[in-house]
mmCIF file of C-alpha atoms in Angstrom:
data_model
loop_
_atom_site.group_PDB
_atom_site.id
_atom_site.type_symbol
_atom_site.label_atom_id
_atom_site.label_comp_id
_atom_site.label_asym_id
_atom_site.label_seq_id
_atom_site.Cartn_x
_atom_site.Cartn_y
_atom_site.Cartn_z
ATOM 1 C CA MET G 1268 77.752 93.601 118.768
ATOM 2 C CA ASP G 1269 81.213 94.321 120.312
ATOM 3 C CA ARG G 1270 84.704 92.659 121.380
ATOM 4 C CA ASN G 1271 82.960 90.035 123.573
ATOM 5 C CA ASP G 1272 80.985 88.682 120.409
ATOM 6 C CA VAL G 1273 84.185 87.224 118.970
ATOM 7 C CA ASP G 1274 86.955 85.249 120.322
ATOM 8 C CA TRP G 1275 89.746 86.929 118.177
ATOM 9 C CA ASN G 1276 93.171 87.034 119.889
ATOM 10 C CA GLY G 1277 96.657 86.039 119.665
ATOM 11 C CA TYR G 1278 98.933 85.487 116.524
ATOM 12 C CA TRP G 1279 97.173 85.919 113.279
ATOM 13 C CA ILE G 1280 98.423 85.644 109.657
ATOM 14 C CA ALA G 1281 97.287 87.871 106.894
ATOM 15 C CA THR G 1282 98.057 85.005 104.390
ATOM 16 C CA THR G 1283 99.741 85.604 100.961
ATOM 17 C CA THR G 1284 97.834 84.340 97.659
ATOM 18 C CA PRO G 1285 100.295 82.234 95.842
ATOM 19 C CA PHE G 1286 100.257 82.575 92.128
ATOM 20 C CA LYS G 1287 102.073 80.688 89.376
ATOM 21 C CA ARG G 1288 104.819 82.224 87.216
ATOM 22 C CA ASP G 1289 102.241 82.943 84.486
ATOM 23 C CA GLY G 1290 99.994 84.692 87.130
ATOM 24 C CA SER G 1291 97.316 82.390 87.481
ATOM 25 C CA LEU G 1292 96.019 81.524 90.986
ATOM 26 C CA ASP G 1293 97.961 78.436 92.366
ATOM 27 C CA GLU G 1294 94.940 76.766 94.338
ATOM 28 C CA ALA G 1295 97.005 73.705 95.446
ATOM 29 C CA ALA G 1296 99.614 75.949 97.063
ATOM 30 C CA LEU G 1297 96.919 78.055 98.628
ATOM 31 C CA ARG G 1298 95.258 75.034 100.164
ATOM 32 C CA GLN G 1299 98.610 73.655 101.424
ATOM 33 C CA GLY G 1300 99.574 76.860 103.087
ATOM 34 C CA LEU G 1301 96.085 77.417 104.992
ATOM 35 C CA ARG G 1302 96.269 73.794 106.104
ATOM 36 C CA SER G 1303 99.623 74.228 107.948
ATOM 37 C CA TYR G 1304 98.677 77.310 109.862
ATOM 38 C CA PRO G 1305 96.689 75.678 112.759
ATOM 39 C CA GLY G 1306 99.655 73.474 113.451
ATOM 40 C CA MET G 1307 102.074 76.528 113.720
ATOM 41 C CA GLY G 1308 100.084 78.026 116.707
ATOM 42 C CA ILE G 1309 98.377 80.553 114.368
ATOM 43 C CA ARG G 1310 95.079 81.655 115.905
ATOM 44 C CA GLY G 1311 93.207 83.272 113.087
ATOM 45 C CA VAL G 1312 93.797 83.901 109.342
ATOM 46 C CA LEU G 1313 92.905 86.932 107.222
ATOM 47 C CA VAL G 1314 92.839 86.538 103.636
ATOM 48 C CA ASN G 1315 92.620 89.090 100.578
ATOM 49 C CA GLY G 1316 94.347 91.615 102.550
ATOM 50 C CA THR G 1317 97.444 93.565 101.499
ATOM 51 C CA SER G 1318 99.486 90.552 101.775
ATOM 52 C CA GLY G 1319 96.968 88.711 99.806
ATOM 53 C CA GLU G 1320 97.389 90.981 96.845
ATOM 54 C CA TRP G 1321 93.734 91.767 96.576
ATOM 55 C CA PHE G 1322 94.456 94.657 94.407
ATOM 56 C CA SER G 1323 95.428 92.433 91.476
ATOM 57 C CA GLN G 1324 92.768 90.089 91.602
ATOM 58 C CA THR G 1325 89.321 90.123 89.966
ATOM 59 C CA SER G 1326 86.199 90.120 92.258
ATOM 60 C CA ALA G 1327 85.568 86.449 91.004
ATOM 61 C CA GLU G 1328 89.240 85.528 92.209
ATOM 62 C CA ARG G 1329 88.642 87.113 95.502
ATOM 63 C CA ARG G 1330 85.611 85.174 96.141
ATOM 64 C CA ARG G 1331 87.483 81.989 94.946
ATOM 65 C CA VAL G 1332 90.280 82.438 97.516
ATOM 66 C CA ALA G 1333 87.689 83.331 100.166
ATOM 67 C CA GLN G 1334 85.809 80.220 99.387
ATOM 68 C CA ILE G 1335 88.990 78.014 99.565
ATOM 69 C CA ALA G 1336 89.984 79.622 102.837
ATOM 70 C CA VAL G 1337 86.664 78.958 104.496
ATOM 71 C CA GLU G 1338 86.834 75.194 103.160
ATOM 72 C CA GLU G 1339 90.034 74.576 104.718
ATOM 73 C CA LEU G 1340 89.818 76.414 108.020
ATOM 74 C CA ARG G 1341 86.139 76.421 108.977
ATOM 75 C CA GLY G 1342 85.731 75.521 112.591
ATOM 76 C CA ASN G 1343 89.201 75.241 113.214
ATOM 77 C CA ILE G 1344 90.566 78.847 113.519
ATOM 78 C CA PRO G 1345 88.669 82.072 112.554
ATOM 79 C CA VAL G 1346 88.675 83.373 108.920
ATOM 80 C CA VAL G 1347 88.300 86.879 108.084
ATOM 81 C CA ILE G 1348 87.868 87.975 104.522
ATOM 82 C CA GLY G 1349 89.320 91.251 103.250
ATOM 83 C CA CYS G 1350 86.665 93.011 101.209
ATOM 84 C CA THR G 1351 88.381 96.258 100.623
ATOM 85 C CA THR G 1352 87.249 98.327 97.358
ATOM 86 C CA PHE G 1353 86.701 101.974 96.725
ATOM 87 C CA THR G 1354 82.905 102.059 97.663
ATOM 88 C CA ALA G 1355 80.874 100.583 100.354
ATOM 89 C CA ALA G 1356 78.460 99.122 97.894
ATOM 90 C CA HIS G 1357 81.308 97.051 96.070
ATOM 91 C CA THR G 1358 82.713 96.196 99.409
ATOM 92 C CA GLY G 1359 79.532 95.123 100.768
ATOM 93 C CA GLU G 1360 78.993 92.798 97.908
ATOM 94 C CA LEU G 1361 82.151 91.040 98.603
ATOM 95 C CA ALA G 1362 81.363 91.078 102.274
ATOM 96 C CA GLN G 1363 78.032 89.471 101.542
ATOM 97 C CA HIS G 1364 79.487 86.436 99.826
ATOM 98 C CA ALA G 1365 82.030 86.095 102.676
ATOM 99 C CA GLU G 1366 79.039 85.995 104.940
ATOM 100 C CA LYS G 1367 77.102 83.629 102.684
ATOM 101 C CA ILE G 1368 80.081 80.982 102.832
ATOM 102 C CA GLY G 1369 80.613 81.131 106.338
ATOM 103 C CA ALA G 1370 83.407 83.456 106.962
ATOM 104 C CA ASP G 1371 83.780 84.678 110.795
ATOM 105 C CA GLY G 1372 84.095 88.191 109.802
ATOM 106 C CA VAL G 1373 84.992 90.567 107.226
ATOM 107 C CA MET G 1374 87.765 93.478 107.005
ATOM 108 C CA SER G 1375 88.349 96.696 104.997
ATOM 109 C CA THR G 1376 90.367 99.644 105.008
ATOM 110 C CA PRO G 1377 88.867 103.193 104.199
ATOM 111 C CA PRO G 1378 88.697 103.489 100.422
ATOM 112 C CA PRO G 1379 91.939 103.463 98.844
ATOM 113 C CA TYR G 1380 93.372 106.366 96.636
ATOM 114 C CA CYS G 1381 90.525 108.934 97.286
ATOM 115 C CA VAL G 1382 91.839 109.939 100.799
ATOM 116 C CA PRO G 1383 88.499 110.259 102.637
ATOM 117 C CA THR G 1384 88.062 112.602 105.411
ATOM 118 C CA PRO G 1385 87.393 111.142 108.932
ATOM 119 C CA ARG G 1386 83.591 111.771 108.615
ATOM 120 C CA GLU G 1387 83.769 109.933 105.006
ATOM 121 C CA VAL G 1388 85.681 107.137 106.648
ATOM 122 C CA ILE G 1389 82.990 106.781 109.217
ATOM 123 C CA CYS G 1390 80.182 106.873 106.535
ATOM 124 C CA TYR G 1391 81.930 104.240 104.653
ATOM 125 C CA PHE G 1392 81.978 101.665 107.313
ATOM 126 C CA GLN G 1393 78.531 102.482 108.402
ATOM 127 C CA GLY G 1394 77.433 101.912 104.815
ATOM 128 C CA LEU G 1395 79.315 98.614 104.788
ATOM 129 C CA SER G 1396 77.616 97.353 108.114
ATOM 130 C CA GLU G 1397 74.328 97.845 106.217
ATOM 131 C CA TYR G 1398 75.331 95.100 103.968
ATOM 132 C CA VAL G 1399 76.147 92.393 106.499
ATOM 133 C CA ASP G 1400 75.378 91.117 110.105
ATOM 134 C CA THR G 1401 78.820 89.480 110.222
ATOM 135 C CA PRO G 1402 81.581 90.918 112.486
ATOM 136 C CA ILE G 1403 83.640 93.651 110.728
ATOM 137 C CA MET G 1404 87.311 94.332 111.368
ATOM 138 C CA VAL G 1405 88.395 97.969 110.436
ATOM 139 C CA TYR G 1406 91.920 98.061 109.040
ATOM 140 C CA ASN G 1407 94.104 101.118 109.666
ATOM 141 C CA TRP G 1408 96.753 100.976 106.771
ATOM 142 C CA ALA G 1409 97.930 104.434 106.102
ATOM 143 C CA ARG G 1410 100.815 103.176 103.945
ATOM 144 C CA GLY G 1411 98.129 101.826 101.539
ATOM 145 C CA THR G 1412 95.493 104.399 101.679
ATOM 146 C CA ASN G 1413 97.244 107.726 102.852
ATOM 147 C CA VAL G 1414 94.585 107.717 105.503
ATOM 148 C CA GLU G 1415 95.519 107.447 109.145
ATOM 149 C CA ILE G 1416 92.575 106.491 111.361
ATOM 150 C CA LYS G 1417 93.252 108.252 114.503
ATOM 151 C CA TYR G 1418 91.821 107.459 117.971
ATOM 152 C CA ASP G 1419 88.927 109.954 117.737
ATOM 153 C CA THR G 1420 87.730 108.272 114.345
ATOM 154 C CA SER G 1421 88.259 104.981 116.106
ATOM 155 C CA VAL G 1422 85.790 105.858 118.969
ATOM 156 C CA GLU G 1423 83.131 106.792 116.357
ATOM 157 C CA LEU G 1424 83.837 103.592 114.395
ATOM 158 C CA SER G 1425 83.527 101.390 117.494
ATOM 159 C CA LYS G 1426 79.945 102.544 117.939
ATOM 160 C CA ILE G 1427 78.766 100.984 114.484
ATOM 161 C CA GLU G 1428 76.957 97.918 115.263
ATOM 162 C CA ASN G 1429 79.022 95.013 113.906
ATOM 163 C CA VAL G 1430 82.487 96.629 114.161
ATOM 164 C CA VAL G 1431 84.380 94.379 116.534
ATOM 165 C CA ALA G 1432 88.042 94.795 115.708
ATOM 166 C CA ILE G 1433 90.504 97.224 114.481
ATOM 167 C CA LYS G 1434 93.756 96.139 112.718
ATOM 168 C CA ASP G 1435 96.012 98.992 113.571
ATOM 169 C CA SER G 1436 99.098 98.823 111.033
ATOM 170 C CA THR G 1437 100.047 102.496 112.199
ATOM 171 C CA THR G 1438 103.731 103.368 112.416
ATOM 172 C CA ASP G 1439 102.773 106.054 114.822
ATOM 173 C CA ARG G 1440 103.325 104.471 118.329
ATOM 174 C CA ASP G 1441 101.809 107.167 120.258
ATOM 175 C CA GLN G 1442 98.619 107.108 118.057
ATOM 176 C CA MET G 1443 98.364 103.292 118.538
ATOM 177 C CA ILE G 1444 98.663 103.729 122.225
ATOM 178 C CA LYS G 1445 95.817 106.374 122.290
ATOM 179 C CA THR G 1446 93.638 104.023 120.019
ATOM 180 C CA LEU G 1447 94.230 101.135 122.949
ATOM 181 C CA GLU G 1448 93.384 103.758 125.531
ATOM 182 C CA HIS G 1449 90.107 104.859 123.920
ATOM 183 C CA VAL G 1450 88.624 101.786 122.347
ATOM 184 C CA SER G 1451 90.142 98.499 123.573
ATOM 185 C CA ASP G 1452 87.244 97.943 125.897
ATOM 186 C CA LYS G 1453 84.869 97.883 123.185
ATOM 187 C CA VAL G 1454 86.728 96.282 120.102
ATOM 188 C CA ARG G 1455 89.599 93.893 119.661
ATOM 189 C CA ILE G 1456 92.840 95.640 118.703
ATOM 190 C CA PHE G 1457 95.518 93.886 116.521
ATOM 191 C CA ALA G 1458 98.714 95.837 116.447
ATOM 192 C CA PRO G 1459 102.568 95.761 116.135
ATOM 193 C CA LEU G 1460 103.098 94.682 119.868
ATOM 194 C CA ILE G 1461 105.507 91.909 119.768
ATOM 195 C CA SER G 1462 108.395 93.526 121.695
ATOM 196 C CA ARG G 1463 109.260 94.205 125.213
ATOM 197 C CA LEU G 1464 107.587 97.578 124.861
ATOM 198 C CA GLY G 1465 104.536 96.000 123.308
ATOM 199 C CA LEU G 1466 104.386 93.536 126.273
ATOM 200 C CA ALA G 1467 104.354 96.534 128.823
ATOM 201 C CA VAL G 1468 101.605 98.021 126.661
ATOM 202 C CA ILE G 1469 99.619 94.747 126.732
ATOM 203 C CA ARG G 1470 99.982 94.603 130.379
ATOM 204 C CA GLY G 1471 99.216 98.293 131.131
ATOM 205 C CA ILE G 1472 96.650 99.066 128.541
ATOM 206 C CA GLY G 1473 95.366 96.268 126.355
ATOM 207 C CA GLY G 1474 95.756 94.754 122.939
ATOM 208 C CA ASP G 1475 94.532 91.461 121.632
ATOM 209 C CA GLY G 1476 96.858 90.260 119.131
ATOM 210 C CA ASN G 1477 99.103 90.886 116.119
ATOM 211 C CA ILE G 1478 98.283 89.991 112.335
ATOM 212 C CA ASP G 1479 101.574 89.393 110.395
ATOM 213 C CA GLY G 1480 101.943 89.170 106.667
ATOM 214 C CA CYS G 1481 103.401 85.867 106.276
ATOM 215 C CA PRO G 1482 104.100 82.689 108.554
ATOM 216 C CA THR G 1483 107.732 83.260 108.430
ATOM 217 C CA ALA G 1484 107.989 84.323 112.182
ATOM 218 C CA ALA G 1485 105.012 82.410 113.351
ATOM 219 C CA SER G 1486 107.149 80.323 115.799
ATOM 220 C CA PHE G 1487 108.295 83.328 117.638
ATOM 221 C CA GLY G 1488 104.752 85.475 117.369
ATOM 222 C CA SER G 1489 102.723 82.573 118.397
ATOM 223 C CA ASP G 1490 104.999 81.697 121.329
ATOM 224 C CA PHE G 1491 104.965 85.388 122.344
ATOM 225 C CA TYR G 1492 101.052 85.423 122.539
ATOM 226 C CA GLU G 1493 100.804 82.099 124.145
ATOM 227 C CA SER G 1494 103.280 83.103 126.724
ATOM 228 C CA VAL G 1495 101.458 86.243 127.332
ATOM 229 C CA SER G 1496 97.989 84.267 127.961
ATOM 230 C CA ARG G 1497 100.007 81.962 130.535
ATOM 231 C CA GLY G 1498 101.399 84.854 132.367
ATOM 232 C CA ASP G 1499 104.957 83.849 131.409
ATOM 233 C CA ASP G 1500 106.219 87.237 130.778
ATOM 234 C CA GLU G 1501 110.018 86.189 130.880
ATOM 235 C CA ARG G 1502 109.276 83.711 127.994
ATOM 236 C CA ALA G 1503 107.457 86.311 126.075
ATOM 237 C CA LYS G 1504 110.254 88.611 126.293
ATOM 238 C CA ALA G 1505 112.662 85.953 124.988
ATOM 239 C CA ALA G 1506 110.253 85.260 122.060
ATOM 240 C CA ALA G 1507 109.904 89.117 121.361
ATOM 241 C CA ASP G 1508 113.697 89.646 121.134
ATOM 242 C CA ARG G 1509 114.034 86.761 118.489
ATOM 243 C CA TYR G 1510 110.875 88.296 116.617
ATOM 244 C CA VAL G 1511 112.488 91.675 116.666
ATOM 245 C CA ALA G 1512 115.932 90.635 115.758
ATOM 246 C CA MET G 1513 114.621 88.867 112.593
ATOM 247 C CA MET G 1514 111.852 91.219 111.614
ATOM 248 C CA SER G 1515 114.009 94.441 111.848
ATOM 249 C CA ARG G 1516 116.137 92.934 109.139
ATOM 250 C CA LEU G 1517 113.277 92.255 106.864
ATOM 251 C CA ILE G 1518 110.834 95.181 107.322
ATOM 252 C CA ASN G 1519 111.469 98.752 107.390
ATOM 253 C CA PRO G 1520 109.843 101.348 109.699
ATOM 254 C CA ASP G 1521 107.248 102.261 107.129
ATOM 255 C CA TRP G 1522 106.437 98.532 106.660
ATOM 256 C CA SER G 1523 108.097 98.224 103.375
ATOM 257 C CA GLY G 1524 110.348 95.380 102.548
ATOM 258 C CA VAL G 1525 114.064 95.684 102.801
ATOM 259 C CA TYR G 1526 114.758 93.523 99.589
ATOM 260 C CA GLY G 1527 111.802 94.101 97.575
ATOM 261 C CA THR G 1528 108.110 94.867 97.871
ATOM 262 C CA ALA G 1529 106.722 93.387 101.199
ATOM 263 C CA GLN G 1530 104.465 90.662 99.435
ATOM 264 C CA ALA G 1531 107.478 89.594 97.002
ATOM 265 C CA GLN G 1532 109.637 89.279 100.168
ATOM 266 C CA TYR G 1533 107.225 87.428 102.147
ATOM 267 C CA LYS G 1534 106.879 84.888 99.304
ATOM 268 C CA ALA G 1535 110.573 84.581 98.874
ATOM 269 C CA CYS G 1536 111.198 83.874 102.443
ATOM 270 C CA MET G 1537 108.281 81.262 102.284
ATOM 271 C CA ASN G 1538 109.816 79.638 99.348
ATOM 272 C CA ILE G 1539 113.456 79.495 100.646
ATOM 273 C CA MET G 1540 111.695 77.970 104.139
ATOM 274 C CA GLY G 1541 109.906 75.211 101.878
ATOM 275 C CA GLN G 1542 106.674 76.819 102.267
ATOM 276 C CA PRO G 1543 104.237 77.365 99.589
ATOM 277 C CA GLY G 1544 104.783 80.999 98.757
ATOM 278 C CA GLY G 1545 104.595 81.038 94.986
ATOM 279 C CA TYR G 1546 105.056 84.170 92.949
ATOM 280 C CA PRO G 1547 103.466 87.711 93.281
ATOM 281 C CA ARG G 1548 101.408 88.814 90.565
ATOM 282 C CA LEU G 1549 102.085 91.956 88.361
ATOM 283 C CA PRO G 1550 102.597 94.750 88.934
ATOM 284 C CA LEU G 1551 104.767 93.239 91.639
ATOM 285 C CA LEU G 1552 107.768 91.306 90.775
ATOM 286 C CA PRO G 1553 109.459 88.349 92.512
ATOM 287 C CA ILE G 1554 112.691 88.486 94.249
ATOM 288 C CA GLU G 1555 115.226 86.563 92.081
ATOM 289 C CA ASP G 1556 118.484 88.389 92.228
ATOM 290 C CA PRO G 1557 121.167 86.055 93.911
ATOM 291 C CA LYS G 1558 122.372 88.782 96.231
ATOM 292 C CA SER G 1559 119.042 89.445 97.789
ATOM 293 C CA LEU G 1560 117.884 85.794 98.080
ATOM 294 C CA THR G 1561 121.254 85.004 99.951
ATOM 295 C CA ALA G 1562 120.616 87.902 102.356
ATOM 296 C CA LEU G 1563 117.367 86.481 102.929
ATOM 297 C CA GLN G 1564 118.620 83.119 103.612
ATOM 298 C CA GLU G 1565 121.150 84.386 106.047
ATOM 299 C CA ILE G 1566 118.577 86.098 107.940
ATOM 300 C CA LEU G 1567 116.421 83.391 108.337
ATOM 301 C CA THR G 1568 119.286 81.067 109.186
ATOM 302 C CA SER G 1569 120.483 83.551 112.005
ATOM 303 C CA ALA G 1570 117.055 83.418 113.287
ATOM 304 C CA GLY G 1571 117.313 79.610 113.678
ATOM 305 C CA LEU G 1572 114.668 78.895 111.074
ATOM 306 C CA LEU G 1573 116.898 77.195 108.629
ATOM 307 C CA GLU G 1574 119.767 74.737 108.487
ATOM 308 C CA PRO G 1575 122.963 76.406 107.391
ATOM 309 C CA THR G 1576 123.290 74.130 104.514
ATOM 310 C CA VAL G 1577 119.935 75.239 102.731
ATOM 311 C CA ARG G 1578 120.495 77.174 99.495
ATOM 312 C CA ALA G 1579 118.352 79.927 98.825
ATOM 313 C CA LYS G 1580 116.222 79.948 95.548
ATOM 314 C CA ALA G 1581 113.360 81.900 94.218
ATOM 315 C CA VAL G 1582 110.556 79.297 93.973
#
């Protein structure tokens, strides 16, 4: 199995998981958000990733969120289930559930907190592959794991039977380009490529798509990749410029949010736009101070995503 066994490309969303103020899962809001994605030009959905706050869910809740996503989107756009845990065995159990319910693939970072060596990272994903036959997406997320999957480790991971993609959320641009150079012919690479430089990288080296943390920038991101696929580089550049202008005011270079934790900020933006963002779950806190909400509203308005008369609110 390799990149040619999956049709994964374009602009994807790592969807948030909406919770109510009391911390309970808001299933109705989750379904509403998922149903809206295909109409936004979103080409795939990842659930229970970093944006989905997997770390504050029970295993039962993670299975429920996965079930809902598959129910809502099966046969429409690909659904990949985040299964990250601290061991291949536990991750494998969640992956088996995802495979059973008909998900298109599963995803995991290296085990968080324990800071495994490259050899241990490879062993972890080899172990995961023994639990399922479904396609696996490797998630390079050094901010959350303190482990940077470098290109030479990516080469070894690409040799694992059902590893077909890498979500490369690195802040090291040179490292990202090395990964593209060495493994983009074997696995799909989703990376932060929505920019003029990213367009040049796609044309010169490769790159299959981008996975954002919420649908706020979907109109720009989907337009970028659709334009790339049509060969309309001038339109792609225009979409990239709008995307960068907005996202550079929302997300810091280390992927943290400017006005709060990224998950809380994603949800605040969604709520301001009338999308079903809901609340984050503890230990994360919602963004509710008027100054931050007003700033977020101004950013969204400047990007052309809001009418100037819309008033910012938490939920």
